[in-house]
mmCIF file of C-alpha atoms in Angstrom:
data_model
loop_
_atom_site.group_PDB
_atom_site.id
_atom_site.type_symbol
_atom_site.label_atom_id
_atom_site.label_comp_id
_atom_site.label_asym_id
_atom_site.label_seq_id
_atom_site.Cartn_x
_atom_site.Cartn_y
_atom_site.Cartn_z
ATOM 1 C CA UNK K 1 -2.876 -13.661 3.933
ATOM 2 C CA UNK K 2 -1.568 -10.124 3.751
ATOM 3 C CA UNK K 3 -3.480 -7.155 5.020
ATOM 4 C CA UNK K 4 -4.827 -5.306 2.006
ATOM 5 C CA UNK K 5 -7.209 -2.420 1.563
ATOM 6 C CA UNK K 6 -9.968 -1.917 -0.957
ATOM 7 C CA UNK K 7 -10.506 1.017 -3.259
ATOM 8 C CA UNK K 8 -14.003 1.554 -4.535
ATOM 9 C CA UNK K 9 -13.094 3.646 -7.569
ATOM 10 C CA UNK K 10 -10.264 2.278 -9.678
ATOM 11 C CA UNK K 11 -7.570 4.748 -10.571
ATOM 12 C CA UNK K 12 -7.073 4.528 -14.336
ATOM 13 C CA UNK K 13 -3.821 4.225 -16.246
ATOM 14 C CA UNK K 14 -2.860 7.574 -14.762
ATOM 15 C CA UNK K 15 -1.755 5.559 -11.724
ATOM 16 C CA UNK K 16 1.623 5.372 -13.428
ATOM 17 C CA UNK K 17 2.163 9.080 -12.955
ATOM 18 C CA UNK K 18 0.737 9.986 -9.554
ATOM 19 C CA UNK K 19 2.741 12.275 -7.269
ATOM 20 C CA UNK K 20 2.625 12.978 -3.565
ATOM 21 C CA UNK K 21 2.194 16.136 -1.584
ATOM 22 C CA UNK K 22 3.099 17.159 1.938
ATOM 23 C CA UNK K 23 6.068 18.308 3.927
ATOM 24 C CA UNK K 24 9.650 17.115 3.863
ATOM 25 C CA UNK K 25 11.791 16.393 6.855
ATOM 26 C CA UNK K 26 15.442 16.247 7.802
ATOM 27 C CA UNK K 27 16.782 14.224 10.696
ATOM 28 C CA UNK K 28 20.138 16.042 10.785
ATOM 29 C CA UNK K 29 23.531 14.361 10.578
ATOM 30 C CA UNK K 30 23.461 10.992 12.349
ATOM 31 C CA UNK K 31 26.018 8.880 10.521
ATOM 32 C CA UNK K 32 26.388 5.144 10.856
ATOM 33 C CA UNK K 33 24.667 2.489 8.753
ATOM 34 C CA UNK K 34 21.114 1.187 8.504
ATOM 35 C CA UNK K 35 20.696 -2.442 7.468
ATOM 36 C CA UNK K 36 17.557 -3.052 5.383
ATOM 37 C CA UNK K 37 15.993 -6.348 4.312
ATOM 38 C CA UNK K 38 13.645 -6.153 1.322
ATOM 39 C CA UNK K 39 12.591 -7.757 -1.944
ATOM 40 C CA UNK K 40 13.599 -5.195 -4.563
ATOM 41 C CA UNK K 41 15.968 -6.066 -7.388
ATOM 42 C CA UNK K 42 16.637 -4.680 -10.864
ATOM 43 C CA UNK K 43 14.832 -1.474 -11.742
ATOM 44 C CA UNK K 44 12.887 -1.593 -8.472
ATOM 45 C CA UNK K 45 16.178 -1.609 -6.562
ATOM 46 C CA UNK K 46 17.381 1.303 -8.699
ATOM 47 C CA UNK K 47 14.292 3.267 -7.666
ATOM 48 C CA UNK K 48 14.766 2.362 -4.014
ATOM 49 C CA UNK K 49 18.388 3.527 -4.236
ATOM 50 C CA UNK K 50 17.168 6.817 -5.693
ATOM 51 C CA UNK K 51 14.826 7.205 -2.717
ATOM 52 C CA UNK K 52 17.670 6.519 -0.299
ATOM 53 C CA UNK K 53 20.121 9.052 -1.754
ATOM 54 C CA UNK K 54 18.517 12.187 -0.229
ATOM 55 C CA UNK K 55 18.253 10.360 3.099
ATOM 56 C CA UNK K 56 21.972 9.603 3.083
ATOM 57 C CA UNK K 57 22.752 13.160 1.967
ATOM 58 C CA UNK K 58 20.643 14.614 4.796
ATOM 59 C CA UNK K 59 21.679 12.282 7.606
ATOM 60 C CA UNK K 60 25.014 10.778 6.645
ATOM 61 C CA UNK K 61 23.524 7.316 7.196
ATOM 62 C CA UNK K 62 24.866 4.690 4.791
ATOM 63 C CA UNK K 63 22.522 2.071 3.352
ATOM 64 C CA UNK K 64 23.215 -1.661 3.563
ATOM 65 C CA UNK K 65 20.526 -3.501 1.597
ATOM 66 C CA UNK K 66 19.864 -7.240 1.288
ATOM 67 C CA UNK K 67 17.364 -8.418 -1.328
ATOM 68 C CA UNK K 68 15.510 -11.726 -1.158
ATOM 69 C CA UNK K 69 12.251 -13.139 -2.502
ATOM 70 C CA UNK K 70 12.261 -15.533 0.458
ATOM 71 C CA UNK K 71 11.831 -12.612 2.834
ATOM 72 C CA UNK K 72 9.640 -14.251 5.474
ATOM 73 C CA UNK K 73 12.008 -17.189 6.001
ATOM 74 C CA UNK K 74 15.172 -15.065 5.912
ATOM 75 C CA UNK K 75 13.722 -12.528 8.342
ATOM 76 C CA UNK K 76 12.632 -15.168 10.836
ATOM 77 C CA UNK K 77 16.017 -16.900 10.587
ATOM 78 C CA UNK K 78 17.879 -13.652 11.251
ATOM 79 C CA UNK K 79 15.674 -12.821 14.229
ATOM 80 C CA UNK K 80 16.077 -16.320 15.681
ATOM 81 C CA UNK K 81 19.854 -15.972 15.328
ATOM 82 C CA UNK K 82 19.810 -12.651 17.167
ATOM 83 C CA UNK K 83 20.904 -10.757 14.061
ATOM 84 C CA UNK K 84 17.814 -8.953 12.746
ATOM 85 C CA UNK K 85 18.022 -6.220 10.115
ATOM 86 C CA UNK K 86 17.404 -2.705 11.387
ATOM 87 C CA UNK K 87 14.472 -2.188 9.012
ATOM 88 C CA UNK K 88 12.428 -4.632 6.949
ATOM 89 C CA UNK K 89 10.381 -3.705 3.891
ATOM 90 C CA UNK K 90 7.821 -6.408 3.108
ATOM 91 C CA UNK K 91 5.145 -6.788 0.395
ATOM 92 C CA UNK K 92 2.904 -8.680 2.834
ATOM 93 C CA UNK K 93 2.413 -8.572 6.568
ATOM 94 C CA UNK K 94 1.269 -12.048 7.604
ATOM 95 C CA UNK K 95 4.648 -12.866 9.136
ATOM 96 C CA UNK K 96 5.050 -9.327 10.481
ATOM 97 C CA UNK K 97 1.831 -9.676 12.471
ATOM 98 C CA UNK K 98 3.098 -12.901 14.061
ATOM 99 C CA UNK K 99 6.440 -11.285 14.880
ATOM 100 C CA UNK K 100 4.762 -8.239 16.428
ATOM 101 C CA UNK K 101 2.601 -10.437 18.632
ATOM 102 C CA UNK K 102 5.749 -12.312 19.678
ATOM 103 C CA UNK K 103 7.435 -9.050 20.687
ATOM 104 C CA UNK K 104 9.993 -9.157 17.873
ATOM 105 C CA UNK K 105 9.071 -5.826 16.243
ATOM 106 C CA UNK K 106 9.422 -2.285 17.567
ATOM 107 C CA UNK K 107 6.208 -0.314 18.136
ATOM 108 C CA UNK K 108 6.295 3.025 16.314
ATOM 109 C CA UNK K 109 3.884 5.046 18.457
ATOM 110 C CA UNK K 110 6.726 6.874 20.214
ATOM 111 C CA UNK K 111 9.221 6.592 17.349
ATOM 112 C CA UNK K 112 7.337 8.636 14.737
ATOM 113 C CA UNK K 113 5.508 11.960 14.866
ATOM 114 C CA UNK K 114 2.049 10.395 15.038
ATOM 115 C CA UNK K 115 0.246 13.747 14.813
ATOM 116 C CA UNK K 116 2.040 14.514 11.543
ATOM 117 C CA UNK K 117 1.352 10.993 10.323
ATOM 118 C CA UNK K 118 -2.357 11.459 11.047
ATOM 119 C CA UNK K 119 -2.311 14.717 9.077
ATOM 120 C CA UNK K 120 -0.558 13.234 6.046
ATOM 121 C CA UNK K 121 -1.963 9.687 5.912
ATOM 122 C CA UNK K 122 -5.456 8.358 5.398
ATOM 123 C CA UNK K 123 -6.982 6.698 8.449
ATOM 124 C CA UNK K 124 -7.197 3.324 6.696
ATOM 125 C CA UNK K 125 -3.455 3.187 6.080
ATOM 126 C CA UNK K 126 -2.674 4.055 9.692
ATOM 127 C CA UNK K 127 -5.135 1.492 11.026
ATOM 128 C CA UNK K 128 -3.699 -1.167 8.726
ATOM 129 C CA UNK K 129 -0.339 -0.562 10.377
ATOM 130 C CA UNK K 130 -1.717 -1.298 13.837
ATOM 131 C CA UNK K 131 -1.495 -4.658 15.574
ATOM 132 C CA UNK K 132 -3.304 -4.995 18.901
ATOM 133 C CA UNK K 133 -3.886 -1.218 18.840
ATOM 134 C CA UNK K 134 -0.176 -0.397 18.550
ATOM 135 C CA UNK K 135 1.409 1.055 15.416
ATOM 136 C CA UNK K 136 4.055 -1.301 14.041
ATOM 137 C CA UNK K 137 3.921 -0.879 10.274
ATOM 138 C CA UNK K 138 4.489 2.160 8.098
ATOM 139 C CA UNK K 139 3.202 2.000 4.534
ATOM 140 C CA UNK K 140 5.163 4.109 2.069
ATOM 141 C CA UNK K 141 3.862 3.017 -1.344
ATOM 142 C CA UNK K 142 0.997 0.982 -2.735
ATOM 143 C CA UNK K 143 0.315 -0.956 -5.918
ATOM 144 C CA UNK K 144 -3.076 -1.491 -7.514
ATOM 145 C CA UNK K 145 -4.098 -5.067 -8.146
ATOM 146 C CA UNK K 146 -6.614 -6.426 -10.619
ATOM 147 C CA UNK K 147 -5.105 -4.674 -13.645
ATOM 148 C CA UNK K 148 -5.220 -6.391 -17.031
ATOM 149 C CA UNK K 149 -2.339 -5.482 -19.345
ATOM 150 C CA UNK K 150 -2.618 -5.803 -23.114
ATOM 151 C CA UNK K 151 -1.012 -4.624 -26.351
ATOM 152 C CA UNK K 152 -3.427 -2.114 -27.949
ATOM 153 C CA UNK K 153 -1.875 -2.742 -31.379
ATOM 154 C CA UNK K 154 -2.645 -6.452 -31.101
ATOM 155 C CA UNK K 155 -6.213 -5.695 -30.029
ATOM 156 C CA UNK K 156 -6.713 -3.287 -32.928
ATOM 157 C CA UNK K 157 -5.300 -5.749 -35.456
ATOM 158 C CA UNK K 158 -7.887 -8.331 -34.405
ATOM 159 C CA UNK K 159 -10.750 -5.912 -33.831
ATOM 160 C CA UNK K 160 -10.936 -6.732 -30.109
ATOM 161 C CA UNK K 161 -12.590 -4.280 -27.726
ATOM 162 C CA UNK K 162 -11.619 -3.710 -24.096
ATOM 163 C CA UNK K 163 -14.260 -5.516 -21.992
ATOM 164 C CA UNK K 164 -16.195 -3.436 -19.493
ATOM 165 C CA UNK K 165 -18.212 -6.262 -17.909
ATOM 166 C CA UNK K 166 -17.485 -9.828 -16.852
ATOM 167 C CA UNK K 167 -19.729 -11.164 -19.604
ATOM 168 C CA UNK K 168 -17.830 -9.093 -22.160
ATOM 169 C CA UNK K 169 -14.568 -10.536 -20.819
ATOM 170 C CA UNK K 170 -15.906 -14.070 -21.251
ATOM 171 C CA UNK K 171 -17.016 -13.206 -24.790
ATOM 172 C CA UNK K 172 -13.582 -11.776 -25.590
ATOM 173 C CA UNK K 173 -11.881 -14.920 -24.285
ATOM 174 C CA UNK K 174 -14.018 -17.085 -26.534
ATOM 175 C CA UNK K 175 -13.346 -14.847 -29.540
ATOM 176 C CA UNK K 176 -9.578 -14.974 -29.019
ATOM 177 C CA UNK K 177 -9.711 -18.773 -28.763
ATOM 178 C CA UNK K 178 -11.880 -19.117 -31.858
ATOM 179 C CA UNK K 179 -9.325 -16.978 -33.710
ATOM 180 C CA UNK K 180 -6.628 -19.464 -32.738
ATOM 181 C CA UNK K 181 -5.025 -17.400 -29.968
ATOM 182 C CA UNK K 182 -4.611 -17.722 -26.221
ATOM 183 C CA UNK K 183 -6.431 -15.174 -24.054
ATOM 184 C CA UNK K 184 -4.069 -15.188 -21.075
ATOM 185 C CA UNK K 185 -0.527 -15.477 -19.864
ATOM 186 C CA UNK K 186 -0.334 -16.582 -16.213
ATOM 187 C CA UNK K 187 3.014 -16.850 -14.406
ATOM 188 C CA UNK K 188 3.152 -18.111 -10.815
ATOM 189 C CA UNK K 189 6.864 -18.491 -10.007
ATOM 190 C CA UNK K 190 8.432 -16.242 -7.347
ATOM 191 C CA UNK K 191 11.099 -18.420 -5.685
ATOM 192 C CA UNK K 192 10.002 -19.315 -2.129
ATOM 193 C CA UNK K 193 6.922 -17.108 -2.505
ATOM 194 C CA UNK K 194 5.715 -18.877 -5.657
ATOM 195 C CA UNK K 195 1.965 -18.948 -6.071
ATOM 196 C CA UNK K 196 1.085 -15.442 -4.925
ATOM 197 C CA UNK K 197 0.061 -14.295 -8.447
ATOM 198 C CA UNK K 198 -2.622 -16.974 -8.276
ATOM 199 C CA UNK K 199 -3.794 -15.820 -4.860
ATOM 200 C CA UNK K 200 -3.994 -12.284 -6.269
ATOM 201 C CA UNK K 201 -6.482 -13.553 -8.840
ATOM 202 C CA UNK K 202 -8.443 -15.283 -6.090
ATOM 203 C CA UNK K 203 -8.485 -12.225 -3.813
ATOM 204 C CA UNK K 204 -9.767 -9.976 -6.591
ATOM 205 C CA UNK K 205 -12.556 -12.395 -7.420
ATOM 206 C CA UNK K 206 -13.586 -12.910 -3.771
ATOM 207 C CA UNK K 207 -13.827 -9.142 -3.235
ATOM 208 C CA UNK K 208 -15.630 -8.438 -6.503
ATOM 209 C CA UNK K 209 -17.966 -11.429 -6.311
ATOM 210 C CA UNK K 210 -18.840 -11.595 -2.606
ATOM 211 C CA UNK K 211 -18.097 -8.079 -1.363
ATOM 212 C CA UNK K 212 -15.955 -6.372 1.267
ATOM 213 C CA UNK K 213 -17.608 -7.943 4.321
ATOM 214 C CA UNK K 214 -16.775 -11.472 3.197
ATOM 215 C CA UNK K 215 -13.320 -10.369 2.053
ATOM 216 C CA UNK K 216 -12.459 -8.737 5.376
ATOM 217 C CA UNK K 217 -13.696 -11.738 7.359
ATOM 218 C CA UNK K 218 -11.614 -13.966 5.096
ATOM 219 C CA UNK K 219 -8.248 -12.260 5.580
ATOM 220 C CA UNK K 220 -9.002 -11.927 9.297
ATOM 221 C CA UNK K 221 -9.394 -15.705 9.492
ATOM 222 C CA UNK K 222 -13.120 -15.536 10.260
ATOM 223 C CA UNK K 223 -14.306 -16.818 6.860
ATOM 224 C CA UNK K 224 -13.489 -20.465 6.190
ATOM 225 C CA UNK K 225 -11.672 -21.431 3.013
ATOM 226 C CA UNK K 226 -14.338 -24.091 2.604
ATOM 227 C CA UNK K 227 -17.186 -21.567 2.750
ATOM 228 C CA UNK K 228 -19.394 -21.281 -0.363
ATOM 229 C CA UNK K 229 -18.131 -17.779 -1.169
ATOM 230 C CA UNK K 230 -14.452 -18.752 -1.202
ATOM 231 C CA UNK K 231 -15.083 -21.964 -3.125
ATOM 232 C CA UNK K 232 -17.186 -20.042 -5.631
ATOM 233 C CA UNK K 233 -14.239 -17.732 -6.324
ATOM 234 C CA UNK K 234 -12.087 -20.703 -7.317
ATOM 235 C CA UNK K 235 -14.810 -21.805 -9.719
ATOM 236 C CA UNK K 236 -14.954 -18.313 -11.196
ATOM 237 C CA UNK K 237 -11.194 -18.279 -11.708
ATOM 238 C CA UNK K 238 -11.690 -21.553 -13.539
ATOM 239 C CA UNK K 239 -13.712 -19.582 -16.104
ATOM 240 C CA UNK K 240 -10.567 -17.549 -16.755
ATOM 241 C CA UNK K 241 -8.214 -20.534 -17.004
ATOM 242 C CA UNK K 242 -10.582 -22.635 -19.100
ATOM 243 C CA UNK K 243 -11.002 -26.397 -19.143
ATOM 244 C CA UNK K 244 -7.571 -27.977 -18.768
ATOM 245 C CA UNK K 245 -6.085 -24.461 -18.609
ATOM 246 C CA UNK K 246 -6.939 -24.109 -22.293
ATOM 247 C CA UNK K 247 -7.246 -20.308 -22.050
ATOM 248 C CA UNK K 248 -3.639 -19.942 -20.889
ATOM 249 C CA UNK K 249 -0.574 -19.896 -23.101
ATOM 250 C CA UNK K 250 1.531 -22.962 -22.330
ATOM 251 C CA UNK K 251 -1.037 -24.306 -19.896
ATOM 252 C CA UNK K 252 -0.052 -25.574 -16.469
ATOM 253 C CA UNK K 253 3.593 -26.130 -17.404
ATOM 254 C CA UNK K 254 4.060 -22.476 -18.385
ATOM 255 C CA UNK K 255 2.287 -21.230 -15.265
ATOM 256 C CA UNK K 256 4.487 -23.203 -12.857
ATOM 257 C CA UNK K 257 7.775 -22.609 -14.692
ATOM 258 C CA UNK K 258 7.598 -18.885 -15.513
ATOM 259 C CA UNK K 259 8.508 -16.103 -13.101
ATOM 260 C CA UNK K 260 5.838 -13.486 -12.500
ATOM 261 C CA UNK K 261 8.097 -10.733 -13.852
ATOM 262 C CA UNK K 262 8.454 -12.529 -17.191
ATOM 263 C CA UNK K 263 4.757 -13.316 -17.423
ATOM 264 C CA UNK K 264 3.995 -10.349 -19.665
ATOM 265 C CA UNK K 265 6.577 -11.249 -22.307
ATOM 266 C CA UNK K 266 3.975 -13.098 -24.349
ATOM 267 C CA UNK K 267 2.050 -9.884 -24.987
ATOM 268 C CA UNK K 268 4.879 -8.494 -27.082
ATOM 269 C CA UNK K 269 5.784 -11.393 -29.388
ATOM 270 C CA UNK K 270 4.704 -11.570 -33.021
ATOM 271 C CA UNK K 271 2.207 -13.105 -33.170
ATOM 272 C CA UNK K 272 1.229 -12.606 -29.523
ATOM 273 C CA UNK K 273 1.553 -15.696 -27.352
ATOM 274 C CA UNK K 274 -1.296 -14.256 -25.297
ATOM 275 C CA UNK K 275 -3.470 -11.141 -25.390
ATOM 276 C CA UNK K 276 -3.977 -10.370 -21.686
ATOM 277 C CA UNK K 277 -1.914 -10.509 -18.503
ATOM 278 C CA UNK K 278 -3.288 -9.774 -15.011
ATOM 279 C CA UNK K 279 -0.819 -8.183 -12.596
ATOM 280 C CA UNK K 280 -0.432 -5.223 -10.241
ATOM 281 C CA UNK K 281 0.645 -1.739 -11.253
ATOM 282 C CA UNK K 282 4.238 -2.431 -10.185
ATOM 283 C CA UNK K 283 4.724 -4.829 -13.133
ATOM 284 C CA UNK K 284 5.718 -1.952 -15.410
ATOM 285 C CA UNK K 285 9.133 -1.936 -13.734
ATOM 286 C CA UNK K 286 9.583 -5.492 -15.037
ATOM 287 C CA UNK K 287 8.308 -4.511 -18.490
ATOM 288 C CA UNK K 288 11.110 -1.939 -18.547
ATOM 289 C CA UNK K 289 13.652 -4.777 -18.351
ATOM 290 C CA UNK K 290 12.275 -6.605 -21.410
ATOM 291 C CA UNK K 291 14.232 -6.616 -24.684
ATOM 292 C CA UNK K 292 13.165 -4.710 -26.647
ATOM 293 C CA UNK K 293 11.716 -2.428 -23.978
ATOM 294 C CA UNK K 294 7.974 -1.885 -24.565
ATOM 295 C CA UNK K 295 6.605 1.649 -24.487
ATOM 296 C CA UNK K 296 3.672 2.580 -22.248
ATOM 297 C CA UNK K 297 0.621 3.661 -24.220
ATOM 298 C CA UNK K 298 1.995 2.302 -27.487
ATOM 299 C CA UNK K 299 3.042 -1.260 -26.732
ATOM 300 C CA UNK K 300 0.974 -1.761 -23.614
ATOM 301 C CA UNK K 301 -2.127 -0.346 -21.989
ATOM 302 C CA UNK K 302 -4.273 -1.434 -19.072
ATOM 303 C CA UNK K 303 -7.886 -1.908 -18.031
ATOM 304 C CA UNK K 304 -9.395 -2.963 -14.688
ATOM 305 C CA UNK K 305 -10.464 -6.553 -14.288
ATOM 306 C CA UNK K 306 -14.229 -6.256 -14.851
ATOM 307 C CA UNK K 307 -16.577 -6.626 -11.893
ATOM 308 C CA UNK K 308 -17.737 -10.172 -11.314
ATOM 309 C CA UNK K 309 -20.817 -8.810 -9.527
ATOM 310 C CA UNK K 310 -22.344 -5.404 -10.172
ATOM 311 C CA UNK K 311 -23.224 -5.313 -6.465
ATOM 312 C CA UNK K 312 -19.557 -4.547 -5.756
ATOM 313 C CA UNK K 313 -18.776 -2.165 -8.589
ATOM 314 C CA UNK K 314 -15.211 -0.885 -8.724
ATOM 315 C CA UNK K 315 -13.934 -2.916 -5.757
ATOM 316 C CA UNK K 316 -10.250 -3.758 -6.193
ATOM 317 C CA UNK K 317 -7.411 -4.802 -3.944
ATOM 318 C CA UNK K 318 -4.476 -2.547 -3.110
ATOM 319 C CA UNK K 319 -1.209 -3.922 -1.700
ATOM 320 C CA UNK K 320 1.175 -1.782 0.326
ATOM 321 C CA UNK K 321 4.926 -1.802 0.885
ATOM 322 C CA UNK K 322 5.120 -2.317 4.650
ATOM 323 C CA UNK K 323 8.128 -1.090 6.653
ATOM 324 C CA UNK K 324 8.870 -2.167 10.215
ATOM 325 C CA UNK K 325 11.708 -1.588 12.655
ATOM 326 C CA UNK K 326 13.224 -4.932 13.575
ATOM 327 C CA UNK K 327 16.130 -3.386 15.486
ATOM 328 C CA UNK K 328 15.711 -0.068 17.278
ATOM 329 C CA UNK K 329 18.559 2.290 16.352
ATOM 330 C CA UNK K 330 18.764 6.040 15.677
ATOM 331 C CA UNK K 331 19.320 5.154 12.020
ATOM 332 C CA UNK K 332 16.219 2.946 11.750
ATOM 333 C CA UNK K 333 14.050 5.584 13.419
ATOM 334 C CA UNK K 334 15.373 8.272 11.085
ATOM 335 C CA UNK K 335 14.747 6.082 8.045
ATOM 336 C CA UNK K 336 11.090 5.447 8.871
ATOM 337 C CA UNK K 337 10.534 9.140 9.563
ATOM 338 C CA UNK K 338 11.983 9.870 6.129
ATOM 339 C CA UNK K 339 9.957 7.169 4.356
ATOM 340 C CA UNK K 340 6.760 8.714 5.732
ATOM 341 C CA UNK K 341 7.445 11.994 3.905
ATOM 342 C CA UNK K 342 6.101 13.096 0.562
ATOM 343 C CA UNK K 343 9.671 13.867 -0.486
ATOM 344 C CA UNK K 344 10.720 10.232 -0.205
ATOM 345 C CA UNK K 345 7.570 8.715 -1.664
ATOM 346 C CA UNK K 346 7.439 11.127 -4.586
ATOM 347 C CA UNK K 347 10.857 10.020 -5.864
ATOM 348 C CA UNK K 348 9.761 6.468 -6.664
ATOM 349 C CA UNK K 349 6.392 7.577 -8.011
ATOM 350 C CA UNK K 350 8.026 9.954 -10.495
ATOM 351 C CA UNK K 351 10.437 7.246 -11.652
ATOM 352 C CA UNK K 352 7.515 5.057 -12.722
ATOM 353 C CA UNK K 353 6.954 1.422 -11.923
ATOM 354 C CA UNK K 354 3.314 1.798 -10.921
ATOM 355 C CA UNK K 355 3.858 2.907 -7.326
ATOM 356 C CA UNK K 356 1.313 5.129 -5.571
ATOM 357 C CA UNK K 357 2.377 7.365 -2.691
ATOM 358 C CA UNK K 358 0.578 6.863 0.631
ATOM 359 C CA UNK K 359 1.397 10.352 1.955
ATOM 360 C CA UNK K 360 -1.612 12.330 0.762
#
């Protein structure tokens, strides 16, 4: 399970337009090439390229980028073959933790300006990058989880109201079904990483239903999957899916045959194939690739997944883009220094796609 942090006050739809602040940096002319392994394709890759352009202009370092959704397996294969990338950008850090403990990652404590990092980053983000008290991971952007996307026009046409509580969400589901519609689209396919959209649902429910102490023990491996709290979360997700997945457009077959990026397509058909779609803030970059392209605020809006328990009001999961040095070179050091700056992080944030800058 990836390391994730909680936020206790959900940032509203304005998350799509946040910007960073802080100082910029220049590493001077270095030249050469930095080889990066990551997951970004399409519009996300376009945004990453935009982030890289000032770095290349400042340093003369060329970018060689390899994209894969099977990142964990590809990374481990490259390392085992003695041909690791210089830098890896990963959406989760389970494998990175194992590699760090095996001595396959480069500690950053003497590679970055830690005093500047402490000044510009929140303590939680720095601590999340530490493994056995050494800094290995730099977080550059984050995405909010537990966001429910919907078409406000479709809601208005049916007289549906955005639910503010879990009970209201259950009532809305029942109303949509009684009107002959399907409440949800759920898409679980992501090549070798298929299934993670389902675990995102589960994580949100565990945190909201049982609280941060249980959640933290769970991802740390100290809370058994068979414990009552974790099993209860599966039951609660069953309330969303409905008996026999009856609340989901296309049922099980649709869920296991549709890529997560296409999961929101059903919101925009006429009539809608579904009325709600749960996914992180980054999903807007995939919406941008739909034909016709939906417009934020007009064709889609967002609300936070309501609290399962009022004892944990506003608790939501945040996932970070984690960067590590897998081969120590002047180019890889310069790249991570650049990615830690507000200048770099602000570029992607301003381009949209639901990214939040970590540099405060």
